[in-house]
Backbone as CSV, one residue per row, in Angstrom:
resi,resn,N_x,N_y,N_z,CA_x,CA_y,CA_z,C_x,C_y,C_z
1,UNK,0.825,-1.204,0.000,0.000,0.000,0.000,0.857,1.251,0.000
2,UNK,2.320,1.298,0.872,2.825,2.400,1.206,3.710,2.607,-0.526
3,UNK,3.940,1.591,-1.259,4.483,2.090,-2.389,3.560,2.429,-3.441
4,UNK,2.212,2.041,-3.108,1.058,2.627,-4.886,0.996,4.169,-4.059
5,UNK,0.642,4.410,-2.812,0.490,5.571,-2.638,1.750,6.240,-2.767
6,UNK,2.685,6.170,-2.527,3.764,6.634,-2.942,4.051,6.766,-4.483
7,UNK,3.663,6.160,-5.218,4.125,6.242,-6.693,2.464,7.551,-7.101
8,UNK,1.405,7.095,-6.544,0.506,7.998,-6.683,1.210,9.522,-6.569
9,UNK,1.481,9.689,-5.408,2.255,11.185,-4.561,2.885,11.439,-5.865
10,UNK,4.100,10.676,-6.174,4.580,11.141,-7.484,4.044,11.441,-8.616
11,UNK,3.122,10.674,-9.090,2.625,10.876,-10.141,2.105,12.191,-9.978
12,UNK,1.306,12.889,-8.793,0.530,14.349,-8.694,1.714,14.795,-8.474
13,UNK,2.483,14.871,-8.252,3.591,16.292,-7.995,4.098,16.550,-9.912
14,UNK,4.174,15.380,-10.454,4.956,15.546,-11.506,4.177,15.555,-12.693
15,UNK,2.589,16.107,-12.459,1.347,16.285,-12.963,1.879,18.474,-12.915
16,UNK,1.880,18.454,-11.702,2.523,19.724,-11.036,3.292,20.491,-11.762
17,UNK,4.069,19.556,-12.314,5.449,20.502,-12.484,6.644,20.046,-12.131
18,UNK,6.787,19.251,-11.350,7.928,18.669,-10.553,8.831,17.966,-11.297
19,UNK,9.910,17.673,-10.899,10.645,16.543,-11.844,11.060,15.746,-10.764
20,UNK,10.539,14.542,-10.758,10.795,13.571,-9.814,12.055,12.339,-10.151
21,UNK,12.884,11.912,-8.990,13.656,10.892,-9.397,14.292,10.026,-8.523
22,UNK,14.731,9.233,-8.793,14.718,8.433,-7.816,16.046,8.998,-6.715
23,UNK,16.284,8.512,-5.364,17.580,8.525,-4.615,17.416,7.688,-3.511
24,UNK,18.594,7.305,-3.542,19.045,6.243,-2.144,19.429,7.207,-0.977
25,UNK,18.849,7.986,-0.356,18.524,8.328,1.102,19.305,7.237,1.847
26,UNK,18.725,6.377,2.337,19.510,5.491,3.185,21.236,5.513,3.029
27,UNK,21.694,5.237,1.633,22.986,5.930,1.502,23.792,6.502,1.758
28,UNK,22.995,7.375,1.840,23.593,9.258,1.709,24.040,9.318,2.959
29,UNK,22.563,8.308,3.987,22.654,9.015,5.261,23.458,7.894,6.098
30,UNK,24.047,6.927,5.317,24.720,5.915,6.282,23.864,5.205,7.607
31,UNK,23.053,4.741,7.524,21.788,4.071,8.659,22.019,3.738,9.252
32,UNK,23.196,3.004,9.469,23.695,1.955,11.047,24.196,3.079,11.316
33,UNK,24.769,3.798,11.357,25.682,5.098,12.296,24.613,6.416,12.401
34,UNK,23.792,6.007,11.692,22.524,7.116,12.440,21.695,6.839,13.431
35,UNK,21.508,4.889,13.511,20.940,4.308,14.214,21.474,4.430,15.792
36,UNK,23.226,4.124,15.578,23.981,4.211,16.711,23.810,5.472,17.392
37,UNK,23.964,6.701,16.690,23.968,8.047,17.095,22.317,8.150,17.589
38,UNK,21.263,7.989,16.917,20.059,7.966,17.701,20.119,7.342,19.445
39,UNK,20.393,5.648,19.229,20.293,5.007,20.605,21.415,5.532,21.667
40,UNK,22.342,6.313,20.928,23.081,6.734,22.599,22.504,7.843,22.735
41,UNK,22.150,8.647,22.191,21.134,9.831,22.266,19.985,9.483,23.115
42,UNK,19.676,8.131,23.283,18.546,7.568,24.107,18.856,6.924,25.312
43,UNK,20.412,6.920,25.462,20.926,6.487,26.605,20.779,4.770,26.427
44,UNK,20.973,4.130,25.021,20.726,2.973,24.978,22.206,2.379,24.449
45,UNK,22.730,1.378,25.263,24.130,0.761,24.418,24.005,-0.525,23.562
46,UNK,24.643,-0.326,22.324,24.824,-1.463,21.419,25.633,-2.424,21.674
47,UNK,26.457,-1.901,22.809,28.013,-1.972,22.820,28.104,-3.944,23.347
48,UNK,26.945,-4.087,24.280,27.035,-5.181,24.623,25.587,-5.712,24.432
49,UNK,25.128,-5.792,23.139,24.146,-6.676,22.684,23.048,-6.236,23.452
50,UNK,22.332,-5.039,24.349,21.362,-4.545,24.948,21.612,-3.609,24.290
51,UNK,19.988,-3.747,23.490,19.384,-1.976,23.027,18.462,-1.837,24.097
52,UNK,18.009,-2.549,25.325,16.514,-2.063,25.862,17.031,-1.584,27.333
53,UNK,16.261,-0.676,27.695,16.183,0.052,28.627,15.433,-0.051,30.078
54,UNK,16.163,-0.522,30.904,15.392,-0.617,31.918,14.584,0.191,32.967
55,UNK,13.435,-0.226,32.629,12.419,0.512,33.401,11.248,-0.466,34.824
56,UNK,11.998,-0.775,35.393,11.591,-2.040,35.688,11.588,-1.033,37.110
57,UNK,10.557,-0.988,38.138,10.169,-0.266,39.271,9.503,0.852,39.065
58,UNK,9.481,1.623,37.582,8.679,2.829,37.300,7.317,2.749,36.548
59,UNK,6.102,3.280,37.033,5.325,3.073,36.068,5.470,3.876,34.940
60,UNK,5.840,3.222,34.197,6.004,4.008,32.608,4.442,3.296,31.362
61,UNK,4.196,4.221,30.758,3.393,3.845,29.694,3.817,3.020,28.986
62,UNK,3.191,1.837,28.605,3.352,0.456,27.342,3.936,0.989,26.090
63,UNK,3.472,2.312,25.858,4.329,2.592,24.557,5.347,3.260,24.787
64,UNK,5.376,4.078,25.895,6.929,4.642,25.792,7.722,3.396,26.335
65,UNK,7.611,2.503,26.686,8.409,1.018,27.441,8.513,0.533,26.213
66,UNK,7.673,0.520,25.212,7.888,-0.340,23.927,8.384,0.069,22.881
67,UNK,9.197,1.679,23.074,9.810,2.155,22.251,11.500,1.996,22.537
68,UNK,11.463,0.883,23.893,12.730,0.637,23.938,12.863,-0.843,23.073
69,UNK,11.964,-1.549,23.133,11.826,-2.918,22.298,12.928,-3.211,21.536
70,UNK,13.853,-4.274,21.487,14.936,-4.755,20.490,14.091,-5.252,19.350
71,UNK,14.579,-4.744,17.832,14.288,-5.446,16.889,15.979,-5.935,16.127
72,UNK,16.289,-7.099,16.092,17.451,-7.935,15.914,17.853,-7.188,14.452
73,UNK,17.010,-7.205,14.004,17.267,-6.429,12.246,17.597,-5.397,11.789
74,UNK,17.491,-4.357,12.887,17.997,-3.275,13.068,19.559,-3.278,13.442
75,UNK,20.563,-2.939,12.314,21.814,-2.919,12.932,22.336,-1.508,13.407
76,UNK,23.082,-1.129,13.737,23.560,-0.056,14.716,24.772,-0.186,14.909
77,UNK,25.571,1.136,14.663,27.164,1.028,14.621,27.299,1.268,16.560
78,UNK,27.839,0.543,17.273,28.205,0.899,18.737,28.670,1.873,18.990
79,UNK,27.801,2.718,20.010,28.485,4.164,20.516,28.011,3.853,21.393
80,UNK,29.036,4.734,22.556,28.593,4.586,24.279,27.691,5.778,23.863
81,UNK,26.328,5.283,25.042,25.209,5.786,25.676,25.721,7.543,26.129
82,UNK,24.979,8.618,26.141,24.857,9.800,26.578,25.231,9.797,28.009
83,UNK,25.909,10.362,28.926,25.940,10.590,30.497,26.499,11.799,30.918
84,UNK,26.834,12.684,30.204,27.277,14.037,30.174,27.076,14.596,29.595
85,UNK,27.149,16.215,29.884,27.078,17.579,29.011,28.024,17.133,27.869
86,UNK,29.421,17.314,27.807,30.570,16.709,27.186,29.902,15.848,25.944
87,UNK,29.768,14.471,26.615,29.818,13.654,25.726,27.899,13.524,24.747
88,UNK,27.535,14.854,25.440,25.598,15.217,24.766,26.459,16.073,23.477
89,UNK,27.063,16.821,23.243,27.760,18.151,22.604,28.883,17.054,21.905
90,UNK,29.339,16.114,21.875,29.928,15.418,20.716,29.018,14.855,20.325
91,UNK,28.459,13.863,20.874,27.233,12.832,19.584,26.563,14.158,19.141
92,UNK,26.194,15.411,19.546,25.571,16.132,18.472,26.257,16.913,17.669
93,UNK,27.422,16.738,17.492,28.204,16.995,16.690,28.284,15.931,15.490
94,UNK,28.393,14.850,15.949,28.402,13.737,15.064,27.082,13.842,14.700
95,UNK,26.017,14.093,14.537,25.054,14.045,14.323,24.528,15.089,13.259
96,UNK,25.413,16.564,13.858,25.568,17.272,12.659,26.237,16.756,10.705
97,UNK,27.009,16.109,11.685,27.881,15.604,10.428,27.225,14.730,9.335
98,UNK,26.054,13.893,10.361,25.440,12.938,9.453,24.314,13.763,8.410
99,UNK,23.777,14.687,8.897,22.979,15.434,8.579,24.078,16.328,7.489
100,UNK,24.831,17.080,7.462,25.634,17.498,6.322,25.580,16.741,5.214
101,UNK,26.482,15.362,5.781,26.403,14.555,4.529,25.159,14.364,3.773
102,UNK,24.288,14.316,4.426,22.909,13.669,3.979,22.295,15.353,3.131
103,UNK,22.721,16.539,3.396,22.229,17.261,2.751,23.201,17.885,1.339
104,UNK,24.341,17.134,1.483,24.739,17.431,0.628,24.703,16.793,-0.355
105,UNK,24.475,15.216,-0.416,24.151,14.280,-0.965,22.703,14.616,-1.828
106,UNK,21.844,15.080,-1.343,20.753,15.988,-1.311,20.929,17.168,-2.733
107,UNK,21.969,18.073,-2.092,22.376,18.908,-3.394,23.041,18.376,-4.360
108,UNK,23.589,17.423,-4.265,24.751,16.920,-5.534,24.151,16.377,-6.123
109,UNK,22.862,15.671,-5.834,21.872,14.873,-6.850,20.639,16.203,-7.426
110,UNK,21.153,17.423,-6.953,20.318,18.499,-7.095,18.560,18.515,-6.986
111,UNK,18.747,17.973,-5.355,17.418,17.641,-5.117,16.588,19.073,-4.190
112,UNK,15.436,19.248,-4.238,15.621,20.192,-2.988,14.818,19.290,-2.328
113,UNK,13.666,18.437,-1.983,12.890,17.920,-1.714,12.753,16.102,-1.566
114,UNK,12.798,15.645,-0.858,12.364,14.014,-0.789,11.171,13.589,-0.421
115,UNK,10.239,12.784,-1.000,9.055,12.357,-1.523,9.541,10.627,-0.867
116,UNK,9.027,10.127,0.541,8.581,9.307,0.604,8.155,8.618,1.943
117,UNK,7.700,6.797,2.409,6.986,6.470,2.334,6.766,7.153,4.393
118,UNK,5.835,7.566,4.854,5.797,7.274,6.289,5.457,6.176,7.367
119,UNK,4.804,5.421,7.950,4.817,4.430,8.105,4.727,3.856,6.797
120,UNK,4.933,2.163,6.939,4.787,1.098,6.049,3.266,0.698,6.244
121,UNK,2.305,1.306,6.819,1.136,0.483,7.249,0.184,1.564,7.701
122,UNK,-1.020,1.345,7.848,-2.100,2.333,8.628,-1.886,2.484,10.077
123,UNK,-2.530,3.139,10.968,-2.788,3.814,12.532,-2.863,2.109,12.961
124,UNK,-1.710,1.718,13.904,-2.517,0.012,14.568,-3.404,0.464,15.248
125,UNK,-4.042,-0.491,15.806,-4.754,-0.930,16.964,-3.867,-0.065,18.231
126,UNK,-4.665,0.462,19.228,-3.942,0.937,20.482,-2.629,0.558,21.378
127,UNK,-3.708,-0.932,21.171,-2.612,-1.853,22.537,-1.450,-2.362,21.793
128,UNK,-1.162,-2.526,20.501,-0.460,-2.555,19.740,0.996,-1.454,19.464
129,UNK,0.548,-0.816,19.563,1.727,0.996,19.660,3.038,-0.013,20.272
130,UNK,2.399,-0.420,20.977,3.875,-0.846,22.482,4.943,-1.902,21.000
131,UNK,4.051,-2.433,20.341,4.962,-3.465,19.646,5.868,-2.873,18.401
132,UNK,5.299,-1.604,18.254,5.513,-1.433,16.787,6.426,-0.027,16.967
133,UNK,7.371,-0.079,17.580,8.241,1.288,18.216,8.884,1.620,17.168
134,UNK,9.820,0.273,16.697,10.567,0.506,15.605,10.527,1.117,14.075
135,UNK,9.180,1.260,14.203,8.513,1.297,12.951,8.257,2.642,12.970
136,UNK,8.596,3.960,13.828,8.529,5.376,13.480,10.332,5.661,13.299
137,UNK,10.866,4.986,12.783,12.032,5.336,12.472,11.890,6.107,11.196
138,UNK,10.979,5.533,10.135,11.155,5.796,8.597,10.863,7.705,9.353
139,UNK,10.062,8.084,10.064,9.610,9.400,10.104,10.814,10.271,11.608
140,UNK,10.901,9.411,12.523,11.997,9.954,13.717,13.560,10.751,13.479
141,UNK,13.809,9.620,11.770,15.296,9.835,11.538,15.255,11.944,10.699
142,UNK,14.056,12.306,10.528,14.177,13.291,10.023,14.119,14.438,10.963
143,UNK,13.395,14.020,11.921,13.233,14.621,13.724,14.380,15.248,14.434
144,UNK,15.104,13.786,14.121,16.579,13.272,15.086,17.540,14.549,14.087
145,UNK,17.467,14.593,12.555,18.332,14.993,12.139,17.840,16.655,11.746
146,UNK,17.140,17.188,12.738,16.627,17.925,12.525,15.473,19.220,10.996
147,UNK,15.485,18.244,10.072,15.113,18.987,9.187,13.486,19.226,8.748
148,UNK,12.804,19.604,7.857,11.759,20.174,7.738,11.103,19.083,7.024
149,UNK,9.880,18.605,8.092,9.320,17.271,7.013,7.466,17.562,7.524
150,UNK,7.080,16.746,6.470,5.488,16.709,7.169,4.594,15.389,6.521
151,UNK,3.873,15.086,6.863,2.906,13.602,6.316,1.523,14.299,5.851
152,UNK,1.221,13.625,4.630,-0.177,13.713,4.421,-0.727,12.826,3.999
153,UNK,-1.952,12.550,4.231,-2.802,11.634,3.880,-3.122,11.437,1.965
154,UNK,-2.726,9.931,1.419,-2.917,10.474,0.458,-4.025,9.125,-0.724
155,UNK,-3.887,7.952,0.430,-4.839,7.145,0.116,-5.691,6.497,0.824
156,UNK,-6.318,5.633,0.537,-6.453,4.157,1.232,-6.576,2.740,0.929
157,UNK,-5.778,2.123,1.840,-5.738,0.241,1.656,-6.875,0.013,0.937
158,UNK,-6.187,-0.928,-0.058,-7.429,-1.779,-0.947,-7.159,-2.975,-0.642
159,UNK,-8.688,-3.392,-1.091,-8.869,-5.042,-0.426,-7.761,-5.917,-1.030
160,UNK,-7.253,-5.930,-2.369,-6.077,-6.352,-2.417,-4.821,-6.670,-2.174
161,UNK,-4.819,-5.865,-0.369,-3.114,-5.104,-0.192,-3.565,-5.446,1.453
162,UNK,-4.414,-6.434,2.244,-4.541,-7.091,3.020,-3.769,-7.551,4.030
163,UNK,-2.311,-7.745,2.750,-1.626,-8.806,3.371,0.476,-8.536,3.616
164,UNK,0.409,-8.183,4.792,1.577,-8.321,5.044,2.537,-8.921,5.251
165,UNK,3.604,-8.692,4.605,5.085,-9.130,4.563,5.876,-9.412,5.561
166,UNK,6.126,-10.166,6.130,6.687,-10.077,7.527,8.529,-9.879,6.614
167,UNK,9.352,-9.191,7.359,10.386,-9.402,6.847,11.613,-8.786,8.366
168,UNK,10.894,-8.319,9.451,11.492,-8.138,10.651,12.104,-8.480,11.549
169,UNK,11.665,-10.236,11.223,12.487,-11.123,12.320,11.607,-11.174,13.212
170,UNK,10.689,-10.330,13.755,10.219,-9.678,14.960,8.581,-10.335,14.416
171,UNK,8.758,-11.082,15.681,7.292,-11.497,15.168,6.222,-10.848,15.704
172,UNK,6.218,-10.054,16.829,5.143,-9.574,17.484,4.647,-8.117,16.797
173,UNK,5.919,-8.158,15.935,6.254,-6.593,15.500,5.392,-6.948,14.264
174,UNK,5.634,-8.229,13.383,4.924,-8.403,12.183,3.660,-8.645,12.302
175,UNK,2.923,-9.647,13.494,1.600,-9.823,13.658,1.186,-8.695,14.480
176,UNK,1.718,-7.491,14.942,0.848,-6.230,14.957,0.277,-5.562,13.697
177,UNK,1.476,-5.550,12.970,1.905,-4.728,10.752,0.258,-5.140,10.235
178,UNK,0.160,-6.806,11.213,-0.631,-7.539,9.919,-1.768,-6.892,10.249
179,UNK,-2.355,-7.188,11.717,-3.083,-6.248,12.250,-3.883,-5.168,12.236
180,UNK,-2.747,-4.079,12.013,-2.757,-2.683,11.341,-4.361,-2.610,9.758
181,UNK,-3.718,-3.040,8.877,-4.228,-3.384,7.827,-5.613,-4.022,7.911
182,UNK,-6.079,-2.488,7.302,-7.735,-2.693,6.968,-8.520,-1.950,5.883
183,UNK,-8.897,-2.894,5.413,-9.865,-2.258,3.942,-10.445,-0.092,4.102
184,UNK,-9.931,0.633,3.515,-10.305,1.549,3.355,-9.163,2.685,4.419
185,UNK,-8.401,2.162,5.224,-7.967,3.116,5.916,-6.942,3.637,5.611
186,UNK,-6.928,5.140,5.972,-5.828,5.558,5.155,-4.302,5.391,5.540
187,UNK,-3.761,5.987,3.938,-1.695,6.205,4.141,-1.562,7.314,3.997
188,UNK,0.100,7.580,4.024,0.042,8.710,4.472,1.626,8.599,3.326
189,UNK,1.995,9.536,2.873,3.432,9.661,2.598,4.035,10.662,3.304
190,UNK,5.657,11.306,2.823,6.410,12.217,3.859,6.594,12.892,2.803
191,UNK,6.986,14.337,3.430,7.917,14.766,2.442,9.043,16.072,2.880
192,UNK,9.616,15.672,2.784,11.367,16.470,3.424,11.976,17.299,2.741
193,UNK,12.348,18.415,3.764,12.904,19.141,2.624,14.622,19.599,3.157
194,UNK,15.147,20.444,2.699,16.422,21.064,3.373,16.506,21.602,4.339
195,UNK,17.743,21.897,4.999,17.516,23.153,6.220,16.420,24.468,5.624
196,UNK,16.191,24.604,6.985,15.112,26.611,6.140,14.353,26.355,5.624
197,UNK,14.053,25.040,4.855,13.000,25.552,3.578,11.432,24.784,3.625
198,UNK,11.420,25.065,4.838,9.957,24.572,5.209,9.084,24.752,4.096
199,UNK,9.462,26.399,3.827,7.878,26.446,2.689,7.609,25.679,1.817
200,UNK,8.720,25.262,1.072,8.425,24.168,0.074,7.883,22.746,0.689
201,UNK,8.433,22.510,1.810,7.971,21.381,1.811,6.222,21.545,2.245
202,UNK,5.875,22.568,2.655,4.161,23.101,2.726,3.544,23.034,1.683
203,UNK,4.467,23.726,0.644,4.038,23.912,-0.614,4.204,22.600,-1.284
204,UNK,4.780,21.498,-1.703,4.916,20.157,-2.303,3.573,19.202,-1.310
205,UNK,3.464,19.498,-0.213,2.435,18.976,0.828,0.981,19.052,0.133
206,UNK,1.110,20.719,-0.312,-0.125,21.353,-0.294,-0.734,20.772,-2.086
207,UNK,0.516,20.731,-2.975,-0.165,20.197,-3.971,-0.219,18.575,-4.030
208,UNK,0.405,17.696,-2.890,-0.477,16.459,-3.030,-1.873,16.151,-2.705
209,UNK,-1.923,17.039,-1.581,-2.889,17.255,-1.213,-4.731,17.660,-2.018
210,UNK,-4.053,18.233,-2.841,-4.966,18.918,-3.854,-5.032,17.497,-5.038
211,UNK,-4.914,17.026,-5.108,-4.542,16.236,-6.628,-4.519,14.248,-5.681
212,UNK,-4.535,14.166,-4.540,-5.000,13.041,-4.407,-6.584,12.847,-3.059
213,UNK,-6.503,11.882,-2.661,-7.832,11.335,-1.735,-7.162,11.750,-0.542
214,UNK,-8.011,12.609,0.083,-7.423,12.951,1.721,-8.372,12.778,2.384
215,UNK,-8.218,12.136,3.424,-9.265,11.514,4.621,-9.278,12.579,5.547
216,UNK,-10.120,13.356,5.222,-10.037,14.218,6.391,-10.982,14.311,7.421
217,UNK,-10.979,14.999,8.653,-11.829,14.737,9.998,-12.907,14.285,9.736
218,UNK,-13.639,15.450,8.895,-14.898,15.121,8.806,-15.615,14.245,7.891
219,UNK,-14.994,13.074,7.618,-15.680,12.105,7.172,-15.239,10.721,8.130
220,UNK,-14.699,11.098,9.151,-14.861,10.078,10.207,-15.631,9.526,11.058
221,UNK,-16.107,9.094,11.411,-17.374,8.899,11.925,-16.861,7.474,13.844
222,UNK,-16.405,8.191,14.741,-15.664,7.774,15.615,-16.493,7.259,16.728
223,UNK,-16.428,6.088,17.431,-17.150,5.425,18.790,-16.810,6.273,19.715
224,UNK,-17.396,7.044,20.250,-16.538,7.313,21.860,-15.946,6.279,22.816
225,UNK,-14.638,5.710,23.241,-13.959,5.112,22.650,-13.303,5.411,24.478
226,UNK,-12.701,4.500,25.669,-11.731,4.417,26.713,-11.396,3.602,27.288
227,UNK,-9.924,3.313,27.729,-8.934,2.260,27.798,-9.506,2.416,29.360
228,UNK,-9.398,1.027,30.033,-9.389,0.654,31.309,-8.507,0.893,31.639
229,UNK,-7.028,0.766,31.583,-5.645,0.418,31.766,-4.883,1.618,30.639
230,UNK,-3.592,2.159,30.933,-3.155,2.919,29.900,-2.505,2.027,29.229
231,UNK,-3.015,2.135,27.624,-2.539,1.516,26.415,-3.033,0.636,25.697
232,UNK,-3.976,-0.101,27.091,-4.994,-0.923,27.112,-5.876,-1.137,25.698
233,UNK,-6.673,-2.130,25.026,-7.414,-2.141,23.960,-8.763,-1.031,24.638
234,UNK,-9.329,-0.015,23.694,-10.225,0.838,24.582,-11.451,0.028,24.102
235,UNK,-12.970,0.436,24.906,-13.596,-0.435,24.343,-15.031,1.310,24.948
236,UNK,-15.860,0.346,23.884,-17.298,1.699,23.872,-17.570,2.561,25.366
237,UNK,-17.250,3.535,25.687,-17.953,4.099,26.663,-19.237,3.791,27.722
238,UNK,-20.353,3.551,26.593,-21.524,2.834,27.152,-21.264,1.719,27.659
239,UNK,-20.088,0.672,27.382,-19.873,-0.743,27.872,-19.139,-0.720,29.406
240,UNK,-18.493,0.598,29.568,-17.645,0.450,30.835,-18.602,0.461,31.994
């Protein structure tokens, strides 16, 4: 689903005016050493085979606990964990760096703009969030690297596209994905732009927007809807 809507996105921008083309992003931006630089940024070490974080005596929320979750498939270059001013002001230095490269890589392919996918899947299920942490990376790494991005809605799942791929290793992670996936609900693509140049990326936003299917509020039609438990599956109001 996340690549027809994605090739859709393209097709309206370059309906537009645009000249669209392909680039290896992941590349540019070197992924295991952005990955590494993210998790010590999170106070998480690679260094000895623990990415997860112990929270074990605090009540913490299921999804922020499940955004420490190991997924094995995820590789990560080892950097010690954050514990100082010092060593906060080098990883963001290194972090600058990754982000240079990645924008210069950016200009040398004379891009101003990147066009793609945000999640791989629709909104899960609630109680689900906790499993599926790993899976706001495709949208976090633009966060982390500070630059100008935004999502819009630009289709929805067809009954054809049902069926997910497990390819994670992570099984709880894949039978949430599968989960996720339901006839009519919408996707969403990204779209990124350079340092500063928000407007465009408003403006490239604003003409997908115009030129494909956007699900917007008011054709939702919502249960009033509360979790017993935080994170909990919520269930009808009238039933509690």
């Amino acid at each position: 689903t996340s690549l027809r809507v994605l090739s859709e996105a393209a097709a309206c921008l370059r309906n537009k005016g645009y000249d669209v083309v392909d680039f290896d992003g992941a590349a540019a931006l070197k992924i295991r050493e952005y990955r590494g630089v993210l998790w010590a940024l999170k106070g998480v070490s690679g260094l000895d085979g623990d990415f997860g974080v112990d929270v074990s005596g605090d009540e913490v929320h299921p999804d922020l606990a499940g955004m420490s979750r190991r997924v094995d498939s995820l590789e990560a270059d080892p950097i010690e964990p954050v514990h100082t001013a010092g060593q906060y002001c080098a990883l963001m230095a290194r972090r600058d760096k990754l982000r240079d490269r990645f924008c210069k890589a950016m200009r040398a392919a004379d891009l101003q703009l990147l066009l793609c996918p945000a999640w791989s899947f629709p909104a899960p299920f609630v109680e689900d969030v906790r499993l599926l942490g790993a899976a706001v990376q495709t949208t976090q790494v633009f966060n982390a690297l500070d630059l100008p991005a935004g999502v819009v809605s630009t289709g929805r799942v067809a009954a054809e596209e049902l069926v997910y791929e497990p390819r994670t290793g992570d099984v709880e992670f894949d039978a949430a994905a599968q989960r996720a996936l339901g006839e009519g609900l919408p996707v969403a693509v990204q779209v990124v732009g350079l340092p500063w140049r928000d407007e465009l990326v408003l403006r490239a936003m604003g003409d997908i927007a115009s030129g494909g299917e956007i699900v917007g509020h008011s054709q939702l039609r919502p249960v009033p809807r509360r979790s017993a438990a935080l994170g909990s599956a919520p269930v009808e109001v009238s039933k509690l």
